mmCIF file of C-alpha atoms and ligand atoms in Angstrom:
data_model
loop_
_atom_site.group_PDB
_atom_site.id
_atom_site.type_symbol
_atom_site.label_atom_id
_atom_site.label_comp_id
_atom_site.label_asym_id
_atom_site.label_seq_id
_atom_site.Cartn_x
_atom_site.Cartn_y
_atom_site.Cartn_z
ATOM 1 C CA MET A 86 15.757 -5.278 -11.726
ATOM 2 C CA LEU A 87 14.210 -1.873 -12.280
ATOM 3 C CA GLU A 88 13.084 0.102 -9.229
ATOM 4 C CA GLN A 89 11.547 3.514 -9.737
ATOM 5 C CA THR A 90 12.489 4.912 -6.327
ATOM 6 C CA GLU A 91 15.995 5.314 -4.984
ATOM 7 C CA ARG A 92 15.746 2.245 -2.734
ATOM 8 C CA THR A 93 14.398 -1.280 -3.005
ATOM 9 C CA GLY A 94 12.038 -2.702 -0.396
ATOM 10 C CA GLY A 95 8.659 -1.298 -1.428
ATOM 11 C CA GLN A 96 6.049 -1.568 1.296
ATOM 12 C CA LEU A 97 8.529 -3.109 3.736
ATOM 13 C CA HIS A 98 9.593 0.455 4.528
ATOM 14 C CA SER A 99 6.051 1.112 5.809
ATOM 15 C CA ILE A 100 5.953 -1.799 8.281
ATOM 16 C CA TYR A 101 6.728 -0.265 11.667
ATOM 17 C CA GLY A 102 5.554 -3.202 13.790
ATOM 18 C CA PRO A 103 6.686 -6.855 13.849
ATOM 19 C CA VAL A 104 6.523 -8.689 10.523
ATOM 20 C CA GLU A 105 3.889 -11.426 10.683
ATOM 21 C CA ASN A 106 3.301 -14.514 8.564
ATOM 22 C CA TYR A 107 6.844 -15.060 7.311
ATOM 23 C CA PRO A 108 8.020 -18.086 9.265
ATOM 24 C CA GLY A 109 11.711 -18.474 9.927
ATOM 25 C CA LEU A 110 12.693 -14.836 9.542
ATOM 26 C CA PRO A 111 11.513 -12.946 12.616
ATOM 27 C CA ALA A 112 11.874 -9.167 12.440
ATOM 28 C CA SER A 113 10.616 -6.394 14.667
ATOM 29 C CA ASN A 114 9.834 -4.180 11.651
ATOM 30 C CA GLY A 115 9.978 -4.081 7.848
ATOM 31 C CA SER A 116 13.399 -2.405 7.658
ATOM 32 C CA GLU A 117 14.966 -5.112 9.812
ATOM 33 C CA PHE A 118 13.273 -7.766 7.670
ATOM 34 C CA LEU A 119 14.582 -6.075 4.529
ATOM 35 C CA GLU A 120 18.144 -6.028 5.873
ATOM 36 C CA ARG A 121 18.065 -9.767 6.523
ATOM 37 C CA PHE A 122 16.407 -10.484 3.207
ATOM 38 C CA ALA A 123 18.858 -8.259 1.328
ATOM 39 C CA GLU A 124 21.844 -10.150 2.776
ATOM 40 C CA ARG A 125 20.662 -13.225 0.878
ATOM 41 C CA VAL A 126 19.601 -11.374 -2.252
ATOM 42 C CA SER A 127 22.965 -9.630 -2.642
ATOM 43 C CA ALA A 128 24.591 -13.058 -2.952
ATOM 44 C CA ALA A 129 22.823 -13.490 -6.300
ATOM 45 C CA GLU A 130 24.174 -11.870 -9.450
ATOM 46 C CA PHE A 131 21.873 -9.351 -11.069
ATOM 47 C CA ASP A 132 21.821 -5.749 -12.204
ATOM 48 C CA LEU A 133 19.846 -3.353 -10.059
ATOM 49 C CA TRP A 134 18.821 0.009 -11.467
ATOM 50 C CA THR A 135 17.249 2.364 -8.956
ATOM 51 C CA GLY A 136 15.583 5.618 -9.977
ATOM 52 C CA ALA A 137 14.506 3.747 -13.125
ATOM 53 C CA GLU A 138 11.309 5.399 -14.293
ATOM 54 C CA ILE A 139 9.461 3.761 -17.148
ATOM 55 C CA GLN A 140 8.675 5.896 -20.179
ATOM 56 C CA SER A 141 6.990 3.161 -22.231
ATOM 57 C CA VAL A 142 6.607 -0.594 -22.315
ATOM 58 C CA ASP A 143 5.937 -2.951 -25.200
ATOM 59 C CA LEU A 144 5.184 -6.210 -23.441
ATOM 60 C CA LYS A 145 4.782 -8.329 -26.599
ATOM 61 C CA ALA A 146 8.178 -7.155 -27.885
ATOM 62 C CA LYS A 147 9.603 -7.285 -24.293
ATOM 63 C CA ARG A 148 10.996 -3.781 -24.733
ATOM 64 C CA ILE A 149 11.139 -1.155 -21.984
ATOM 65 C CA VAL A 150 12.160 2.469 -22.526
ATOM 66 C CA LEU A 151 13.149 4.464 -19.452
ATOM 67 C CA LYS A 152 12.611 8.186 -18.946
ATOM 68 C CA SER A 153 16.391 8.518 -18.869
ATOM 69 C CA GLY A 154 16.426 7.328 -22.503
ATOM 70 C CA GLU A 155 17.860 3.822 -22.003
ATOM 71 C CA GLU A 156 16.149 0.971 -23.847
ATOM 72 C CA LEU A 157 16.052 -2.555 -22.464
ATOM 73 C CA GLN A 158 15.263 -5.713 -24.380
ATOM 74 C CA SER A 159 14.596 -9.037 -22.685
ATOM 75 C CA ILE A 160 13.198 -12.527 -23.196
ATOM 76 C CA SER A 161 10.839 -12.497 -20.210
ATOM 77 C CA ILE A 162 9.450 -9.781 -17.959
ATOM 78 C CA ILE A 163 8.278 -10.105 -14.359
ATOM 79 C CA VAL A 164 5.921 -7.344 -13.231
ATOM 80 C CA ALA A 165 6.296 -6.867 -9.449
ATOM 81 C CA THR A 166 5.137 -3.291 -9.086
ATOM 82 C CA GLY A 167 3.027 -3.875 -5.967
ATOM 83 C CA VAL A 168 0.340 -1.563 -4.674
ATOM 84 C CA ARG A 169 0.134 1.941 -3.261
ATOM 85 C CA ARG A 170 -2.164 3.487 -0.662
ATOM 86 C CA ARG A 171 -5.390 4.793 -2.128
ATOM 87 C CA GLN A 172 -5.843 8.520 -1.669
ATOM 88 C CA LEU A 173 -9.009 10.391 -0.794
ATOM 89 C CA GLY A 174 -8.434 13.051 -3.451
ATOM 90 C CA ILE A 175 -9.924 15.791 -1.262
ATOM 91 C CA PRO A 176 -8.738 19.352 -0.533
ATOM 92 C CA GLY A 177 -6.116 19.434 2.202
ATOM 93 C CA GLU A 178 -4.839 15.900 1.683
ATOM 94 C CA LYS A 179 -1.696 16.886 -0.241
ATOM 95 C CA GLU A 180 -1.230 20.245 1.499
ATOM 96 C CA PHE A 181 -1.039 18.743 4.989
ATOM 97 C CA ALA A 182 1.117 15.718 4.159
ATOM 98 C CA GLY A 183 3.620 15.548 7.019
ATOM 99 C CA ARG A 184 1.826 18.410 8.789
ATOM 100 C CA GLY A 185 -0.900 16.528 10.602
ATOM 101 C CA ILE A 186 -1.564 13.753 8.111
ATOM 102 C CA ILE A 187 -0.129 10.830 9.986
ATOM 103 C CA GLU A 188 1.850 8.255 8.022
ATOM 104 C CA SER A 189 1.402 5.463 10.562
ATOM 105 C CA GLY A 190 -0.434 5.147 13.856
ATOM 106 C CA SER A 191 2.151 2.617 14.937
ATOM 107 C CA ARG A 192 5.228 4.728 14.077
ATOM 108 C CA ASP A 193 3.806 8.105 15.079
ATOM 109 C CA ARG A 194 1.717 7.234 18.112
ATOM 110 C CA GLU A 195 3.943 9.027 20.586
ATOM 111 C CA ALA A 196 3.982 12.153 18.417
ATOM 112 C CA CYS A 197 0.150 11.961 18.459
ATOM 113 C CA ALA A 198 -0.091 11.887 22.256
ATOM 114 C CA GLY A 199 -2.632 14.430 23.474
ATOM 115 C CA LYS A 200 -4.016 15.106 19.990
ATOM 116 C CA ASP A 201 -7.536 14.490 18.752
ATOM 117 C CA VAL A 202 -7.278 12.288 15.688
ATOM 118 C CA CYS A 203 -9.555 11.274 12.818
ATOM 119 C CA VAL A 204 -9.013 7.905 11.109
ATOM 120 C CA VAL A 205 -10.570 7.563 7.657
ATOM 121 C CA GLY A 206 -11.510 4.038 6.557
ATOM 122 C CA GLY A 207 -13.365 1.012 7.864
ATOM 123 C CA GLY A 208 -11.107 -1.972 7.172
ATOM 124 C CA ASP A 209 -8.547 -3.752 9.341
ATOM 125 C CA ALA A 210 -5.820 -1.141 8.780
ATOM 126 C CA ALA A 211 -8.115 1.729 9.806
ATOM 127 C CA ALA A 212 -9.392 -0.132 12.873
ATOM 128 C CA GLU A 213 -5.877 -1.139 13.908
ATOM 129 C CA ASN A 214 -4.668 2.471 13.658
ATOM 130 C CA ALA A 215 -7.671 3.737 15.632
ATOM 131 C CA LEU A 216 -7.087 1.181 18.405
ATOM 132 C CA LEU A 217 -3.365 1.956 18.607
ATOM 133 C CA LEU A 218 -3.931 5.695 18.744
ATOM 134 C CA ALA A 219 -6.692 5.353 21.340
ATOM 135 C CA GLU A 220 -3.985 4.461 23.861
ATOM 136 C CA PHE A 221 -2.358 7.874 23.370
ATOM 137 C CA CYS A 222 -5.036 10.297 22.132
ATOM 138 C CA PRO A 223 -7.932 11.862 24.078
ATOM 139 C CA THR A 224 -10.348 11.215 21.188
ATOM 140 C CA VAL A 225 -10.214 9.104 18.052
ATOM 141 C CA THR A 226 -12.973 9.420 15.450
ATOM 142 C CA LEU A 227 -13.249 6.731 12.809
ATOM 143 C CA VAL A 228 -15.082 7.777 9.648
ATOM 144 C CA SER A 229 -16.150 4.940 7.364
ATOM 145 C CA ARG A 230 -18.119 5.033 4.127
ATOM 146 C CA ARG A 231 -19.588 1.607 4.849
ATOM 147 C CA LYS A 232 -21.922 0.129 7.420
ATOM 148 C CA PRO A 233 -21.137 -2.368 8.848
ATOM 149 C CA LEU A 234 -17.389 -1.795 8.936
ATOM 150 C CA ARG A 235 -15.256 -4.180 6.865
ATOM 151 C CA ALA A 236 -12.774 -4.686 9.740
ATOM 152 C CA ARG A 237 -12.574 -8.133 11.336
ATOM 153 C CA PRO A 238 -15.131 -8.754 14.124
ATOM 154 C CA THR A 239 -12.549 -8.709 16.946
ATOM 155 C CA PHE A 240 -11.437 -5.214 15.890
ATOM 156 C CA VAL A 241 -15.058 -4.031 15.649
ATOM 157 C CA THR A 242 -15.767 -5.299 19.181
ATOM 158 C CA GLN A 243 -12.640 -3.549 20.476
ATOM 159 C CA LEU A 244 -13.639 -0.310 18.712
ATOM 160 C CA GLN A 245 -17.076 -0.464 20.321
ATOM 161 C CA SER A 246 -15.700 -0.963 23.809
ATOM 162 C CA ALA A 247 -12.992 1.748 23.617
ATOM 163 C CA HIS A 248 -14.549 4.743 25.335
ATOM 164 C CA CYS A 249 -12.508 7.414 23.509
ATOM 165 C CA ILE A 250 -13.317 6.062 20.017
ATOM 166 C CA THR A 251 -16.353 7.361 18.118
ATOM 167 C CA VAL A 252 -17.349 5.656 14.881
ATOM 168 C CA PHE A 253 -19.213 7.487 12.139
ATOM 169 C CA PRO A 254 -20.356 4.836 9.662
ATOM 170 C CA GLU A 255 -21.871 5.845 6.313
ATOM 171 C CA ALA A 256 -19.920 9.080 6.363
ATOM 172 C CA VAL A 257 -17.103 10.627 4.331
ATOM 173 C CA VAL A 258 -14.418 13.203 5.049
ATOM 174 C CA THR A 259 -14.819 15.915 2.420
ATOM 175 C CA ARG A 260 -12.022 18.361 3.409
ATOM 176 C CA ILE A 261 -9.023 18.603 5.679
ATOM 177 C CA LEU A 262 -8.639 22.094 7.076
ATOM 178 C CA GLY A 263 -5.987 24.087 8.861
ATOM 179 C CA ASN A 264 -3.330 26.783 8.616
ATOM 180 C CA ASP A 265 0.200 25.579 9.330
ATOM 181 C CA SER A 266 -1.031 22.084 10.156
ATOM 182 C CA VAL A 267 -4.279 20.119 10.389
ATOM 183 C CA GLU A 268 -6.879 21.802 12.611
ATOM 184 C CA ALA A 269 -10.157 20.155 11.539
ATOM 185 C CA VAL A 270 -11.892 17.773 9.185
ATOM 186 C CA GLU A 271 -15.181 18.270 7.420
ATOM 187 C CA ILE A 272 -17.458 15.220 7.643
ATOM 188 C CA LEU A 273 -20.567 14.509 5.592
ATOM 189 C CA ARG A 274 -22.907 11.869 7.001
ATOM 190 C CA LYS A 275 -25.287 9.929 4.774
ATOM 191 C CA GLY A 276 -28.605 11.719 4.483
ATOM 192 C CA ALA A 277 -27.260 15.014 5.886
ATOM 193 C CA LEU A 278 -27.654 18.108 3.739
ATOM 194 C CA LYS A 279 -24.466 19.771 4.905
ATOM 195 C CA PRO A 280 -21.120 18.587 6.243
ATOM 196 C CA PHE A 281 -20.009 19.498 9.751
ATOM 197 C CA GLN A 282 -16.544 20.394 10.993
ATOM 198 C CA MET A 283 -14.744 18.598 13.772
ATOM 199 C CA ALA A 284 -11.549 19.851 15.415
ATOM 200 C CA VAL A 285 -8.679 17.361 15.101
ATOM 201 C CA GLN A 286 -4.931 17.773 14.980
ATOM 202 C CA GLY A 287 -4.173 14.531 13.186
ATOM 203 C CA VAL A 288 -5.626 12.477 10.327
ATOM 204 C CA VAL A 289 -4.805 8.883 9.348
ATOM 205 C CA ILE A 290 -6.031 7.755 5.925
ATOM 206 C CA ARG A 291 -6.493 4.001 5.433
ATOM 207 C CA ILE A 292 -8.961 3.476 2.609
ATOM 208 C CA GLY A 293 -7.234 0.556 0.955
ATOM 209 C CA VAL A 294 -4.682 0.183 -1.781
ATOM 210 C CA GLU A 295 -4.567 0.190 -5.566
ATOM 211 C CA PRO A 296 -2.280 -1.758 -7.890
ATOM 212 C CA ASN A 297 0.547 -0.074 -9.797
ATOM 213 C CA THR A 298 -0.470 -1.289 -13.231
ATOM 214 C CA GLU A 299 -0.790 2.012 -15.118
ATOM 215 C CA PRO A 300 2.304 1.444 -17.330
ATOM 216 C CA PHE A 301 0.770 -1.831 -18.561
ATOM 217 C CA GLN A 302 -2.789 -0.693 -19.236
ATOM 218 C CA GLY A 303 -4.064 -1.757 -22.658
ATOM 219 C CA GLN A 304 -1.544 -4.612 -22.788
ATOM 220 C CA LEU A 305 -2.075 -6.679 -19.653
ATOM 221 C CA GLN A 306 -5.408 -8.240 -18.798
ATOM 222 C CA LEU A 307 -6.502 -6.524 -15.572
ATOM 223 C CA ASP A 308 -9.434 -7.262 -13.276
ATOM 224 C CA SER A 309 -12.078 -4.670 -12.402
ATOM 225 C CA GLU A 310 -9.827 -3.240 -9.661
ATOM 226 C CA GLY A 311 -6.792 -2.995 -11.947
ATOM 227 C CA TYR A 312 -4.931 -6.080 -10.634
ATOM 228 C CA ALA A 313 -3.026 -8.224 -13.148
ATOM 229 C CA VAL A 314 -4.807 -11.466 -14.037
ATOM 230 C CA VAL A 315 -2.434 -14.444 -14.031
ATOM 231 C CA SER A 316 -2.396 -18.203 -14.649
ATOM 232 C CA SER A 317 -1.329 -20.774 -12.050
ATOM 233 C CA GLN A 318 2.230 -20.243 -13.366
ATOM 234 C CA HIS A 319 1.835 -16.515 -12.692
ATOM 235 C CA GLU A 320 1.974 -15.763 -16.392
ATOM 236 C CA THR A 321 -0.188 -12.917 -17.692
ATOM 237 C CA ASN A 322 -2.167 -12.873 -20.943
ATOM 238 C CA VAL A 323 1.082 -11.898 -22.719
ATOM 239 C CA ALA A 324 3.420 -14.885 -23.255
ATOM 240 C CA ASN A 325 6.563 -14.740 -21.107
ATOM 241 C CA VAL A 326 5.292 -11.793 -19.091
ATOM 242 C CA PHE A 327 4.643 -12.721 -15.472
ATOM 243 C CA ALA A 328 3.075 -10.797 -12.599
ATOM 244 C CA ILE A 329 3.945 -11.615 -8.992
ATOM 245 C CA GLY A 330 3.343 -10.271 -5.507
ATOM 246 C CA ASP A 331 0.647 -7.806 -4.517
ATOM 247 C CA VAL A 332 0.089 -6.500 -8.062
ATOM 248 C CA SER A 333 -1.584 -9.809 -8.932
ATOM 249 C CA ASN A 334 -2.761 -10.842 -5.466
ATOM 250 C CA PRO A 335 -5.677 -8.769 -4.168
ATOM 251 C CA LEU A 336 -6.848 -11.639 -1.954
ATOM 252 C CA ALA A 337 -3.842 -12.289 0.276
ATOM 253 C CA PRO A 338 -1.149 -9.640 -0.186
ATOM 254 C CA THR A 339 1.773 -10.867 1.915
ATOM 255 C CA ILE A 340 5.544 -11.048 1.757
ATOM 256 C CA ILE A 341 5.425 -14.820 1.647
ATOM 257 C CA GLY A 342 2.956 -14.599 -1.242
ATOM 258 C CA ALA A 343 5.264 -12.222 -3.125
ATOM 259 C CA ALA A 344 8.297 -14.456 -2.519
ATOM 260 C CA GLY A 345 6.385 -17.623 -3.415
ATOM 261 C CA THR A 346 4.865 -16.309 -6.630
ATOM 262 C CA GLY A 347 8.267 -14.857 -7.574
ATOM 263 C CA ALA A 348 9.827 -18.290 -7.085
ATOM 264 C CA THR A 349 7.145 -19.874 -9.300
ATOM 265 C CA ALA A 350 7.668 -17.353 -12.111
ATOM 266 C CA ALA A 351 11.471 -17.675 -11.884
ATOM 267 C CA LYS A 352 11.255 -21.480 -12.094
ATOM 268 C CA VAL A 353 8.961 -21.343 -15.120
ATOM 269 C CA ILE A 354 11.265 -18.855 -16.882
ATOM 270 C CA ALA A 355 14.368 -20.913 -16.090
ATOM 271 C CA SER A 356 12.769 -24.123 -17.353
ATOM 272 C CA ARG A 357 11.748 -22.429 -20.616
ATOM 273 C CA LEU A 358 15.239 -20.988 -21.108
ATOM 274 C CA ASN A 359 16.809 -24.362 -20.470
ATOM 275 C CA GLY A 360 14.423 -25.922 -22.988
HETATM 276 C C1 FAD B 408 1.766 -1.237 7.034
HETATM 277 C C2 FAD B 408 1.976 -2.572 6.352
HETATM 278 C C3 FAD B 408 2.163 -3.702 7.125
HETATM 279 C C4 FAD B 408 2.353 -4.938 6.512
HETATM 280 N N1 FAD B 408 2.607 -6.025 7.305
HETATM 281 C C5 FAD B 408 2.861 -7.226 6.717
HETATM 282 C C6 FAD B 408 3.207 -8.367 7.518
HETATM 283 O O1 FAD B 408 3.332 -8.295 8.748
HETATM 284 N N2 FAD B 408 3.425 -9.552 6.875
HETATM 285 C C7 FAD B 408 3.323 -9.682 5.521
HETATM 286 O O2 FAD B 408 3.527 -10.783 5.013
HETATM 287 N N3 FAD B 408 3.004 -8.616 4.750
HETATM 288 C C8 FAD B 408 2.780 -7.389 5.308
HETATM 289 N N4 FAD B 408 2.481 -6.309 4.519
HETATM 290 C C9 FAD B 408 2.333 -6.520 3.068
HETATM 291 C C10 FAD B 408 3.699 -6.662 2.359
HETATM 292 O O3 FAD B 408 4.506 -5.542 2.647
HETATM 293 C C11 FAD B 408 3.475 -6.801 0.863
HETATM 294 O O4 FAD B 408 2.664 -7.944 0.634
HETATM 295 C C12 FAD B 408 4.778 -6.970 0.095
HETATM 296 O O5 FAD B 408 5.645 -5.881 0.334
HETATM 297 C C13 FAD B 408 4.481 -7.076 -1.405
HETATM 298 O O6 FAD B 408 5.662 -7.061 -2.111
HETATM 299 P P1 FAD B 408 5.646 -6.657 -3.657
HETATM 300 O O7 FAD B 408 7.070 -6.815 -4.099
HETATM 301 O O8 FAD B 408 4.595 -7.383 -4.376
HETATM 302 O O9 FAD B 408 5.219 -5.115 -3.722
HETATM 303 P P2 FAD B 408 5.736 -3.787 -3.020
HETATM 304 O O10 FAD B 408 6.306 -4.050 -1.677
HETATM 305 O O11 FAD B 408 4.591 -2.834 -3.140
HETATM 306 O O12 FAD B 408 6.930 -3.295 -3.952
HETATM 307 C C14 FAD B 408 6.714 -2.848 -5.258
HETATM 308 C C15 FAD B 408 7.947 -2.087 -5.735
HETATM 309 O O13 FAD B 408 7.795 -1.775 -7.116
HETATM 310 C C16 FAD B 408 8.187 -0.428 -7.337
HETATM 311 N N5 FAD B 408 7.470 0.063 -8.519
HETATM 312 C C17 FAD B 408 6.149 0.347 -8.648
HETATM 313 N N6 FAD B 408 5.866 0.777 -9.897
HETATM 314 C C18 FAD B 408 7.046 0.777 -10.575
HETATM 315 C C19 FAD B 408 7.425 1.126 -11.911
HETATM 316 N N7 FAD B 408 6.529 1.555 -12.809
HETATM 317 N N8 FAD B 408 8.734 1.013 -12.267
HETATM 318 C C20 FAD B 408 9.666 0.574 -11.372
HETATM 319 N N9 FAD B 408 9.365 0.233 -10.087
HETATM 320 C C21 FAD B 408 8.077 0.321 -9.702
HETATM 321 C C22 FAD B 408 7.793 0.286 -6.059
HETATM 322 O O14 FAD B 408 8.518 1.494 -5.917
HETATM 323 C C23 FAD B 408 8.143 -0.754 -5.001
HETATM 324 O O15 FAD B 408 9.484 -0.654 -4.593
HETATM 325 C C24 FAD B 408 2.322 -5.060 5.088
HETATM 326 C C25 FAD B 408 2.129 -3.907 4.307
HETATM 327 C C26 FAD B 408 1.961 -2.677 4.928
HETATM 328 C C27 FAD B 408 1.779 -1.439 4.061
#
């Protein structure tokens, strides 16, 4: 198992509230879930390499070269590289990471108390963050490119009835401004000639996710969003290369989906090995 960071667990480290939709393994957050899960996983025999950054991959030949110089050869490959948060790519976004750009409304809500906050995005994650922060912040402004918002109707109704939440649909944040930390955002509304600035001390960015398929581009068949296309056995267009979890599941990215598709791929591989 090759993991590019220093720890396994992927997105589980970003779940600060209770883990939903995984029956039988209740956990009050992703780290707790991971601990319980890891107890079982460590009973299995396998090699785990953390800090394993891929230099190149030849999927047909099943050969992986790591940046550290090691070369690995295998019979099958399972791609389980997941997704990452999409970034805005605007000035200020990188500069103010950890200095006003809020990682999670759920984790950081107490630290946000008394601050005016801007949430960027219009889906469930953006709406959920806005609603959570509205309990602690004097004002929450939600800026969404789309109209109507993509968030589920119950969230939209709650947003509309929360008196401290303002929604700017059909608008984009073009810059995040400040000195030592975030002091304002620049917002451009559809049809306006110029953006306007709004004072905020916190920004939450929730504009969706994108799949980690860059190392496999040109070899794996990907859909228009970059997700791996798989068969019902979770095999990709390359024989004996499988893709499981969020990287091949834009529709219902869940832990149970990742575990289930992993089980399918593992069964198929085992049955082929055992002839
Ligand atoms: C805030 C939040 C709340 C959530 N809440 C829930 C919930 O309540 N219930 C639920 O079922 N799901 C929830 N999810 C979704 C769930 O976390 C994911 O569906 C699940 O983690 C997907 O697992 P995965 O293994 O496919 O991918 P990931 O968890 O994304 O893991 C992918 C791993 O691959 C590594 N990787 C990426 N590229 C490379 C590379 N080139 N080389 C080596 N390693 C690489 C990454 O570092 C990462 O460790 C939540 C997600 C978030 C962000």
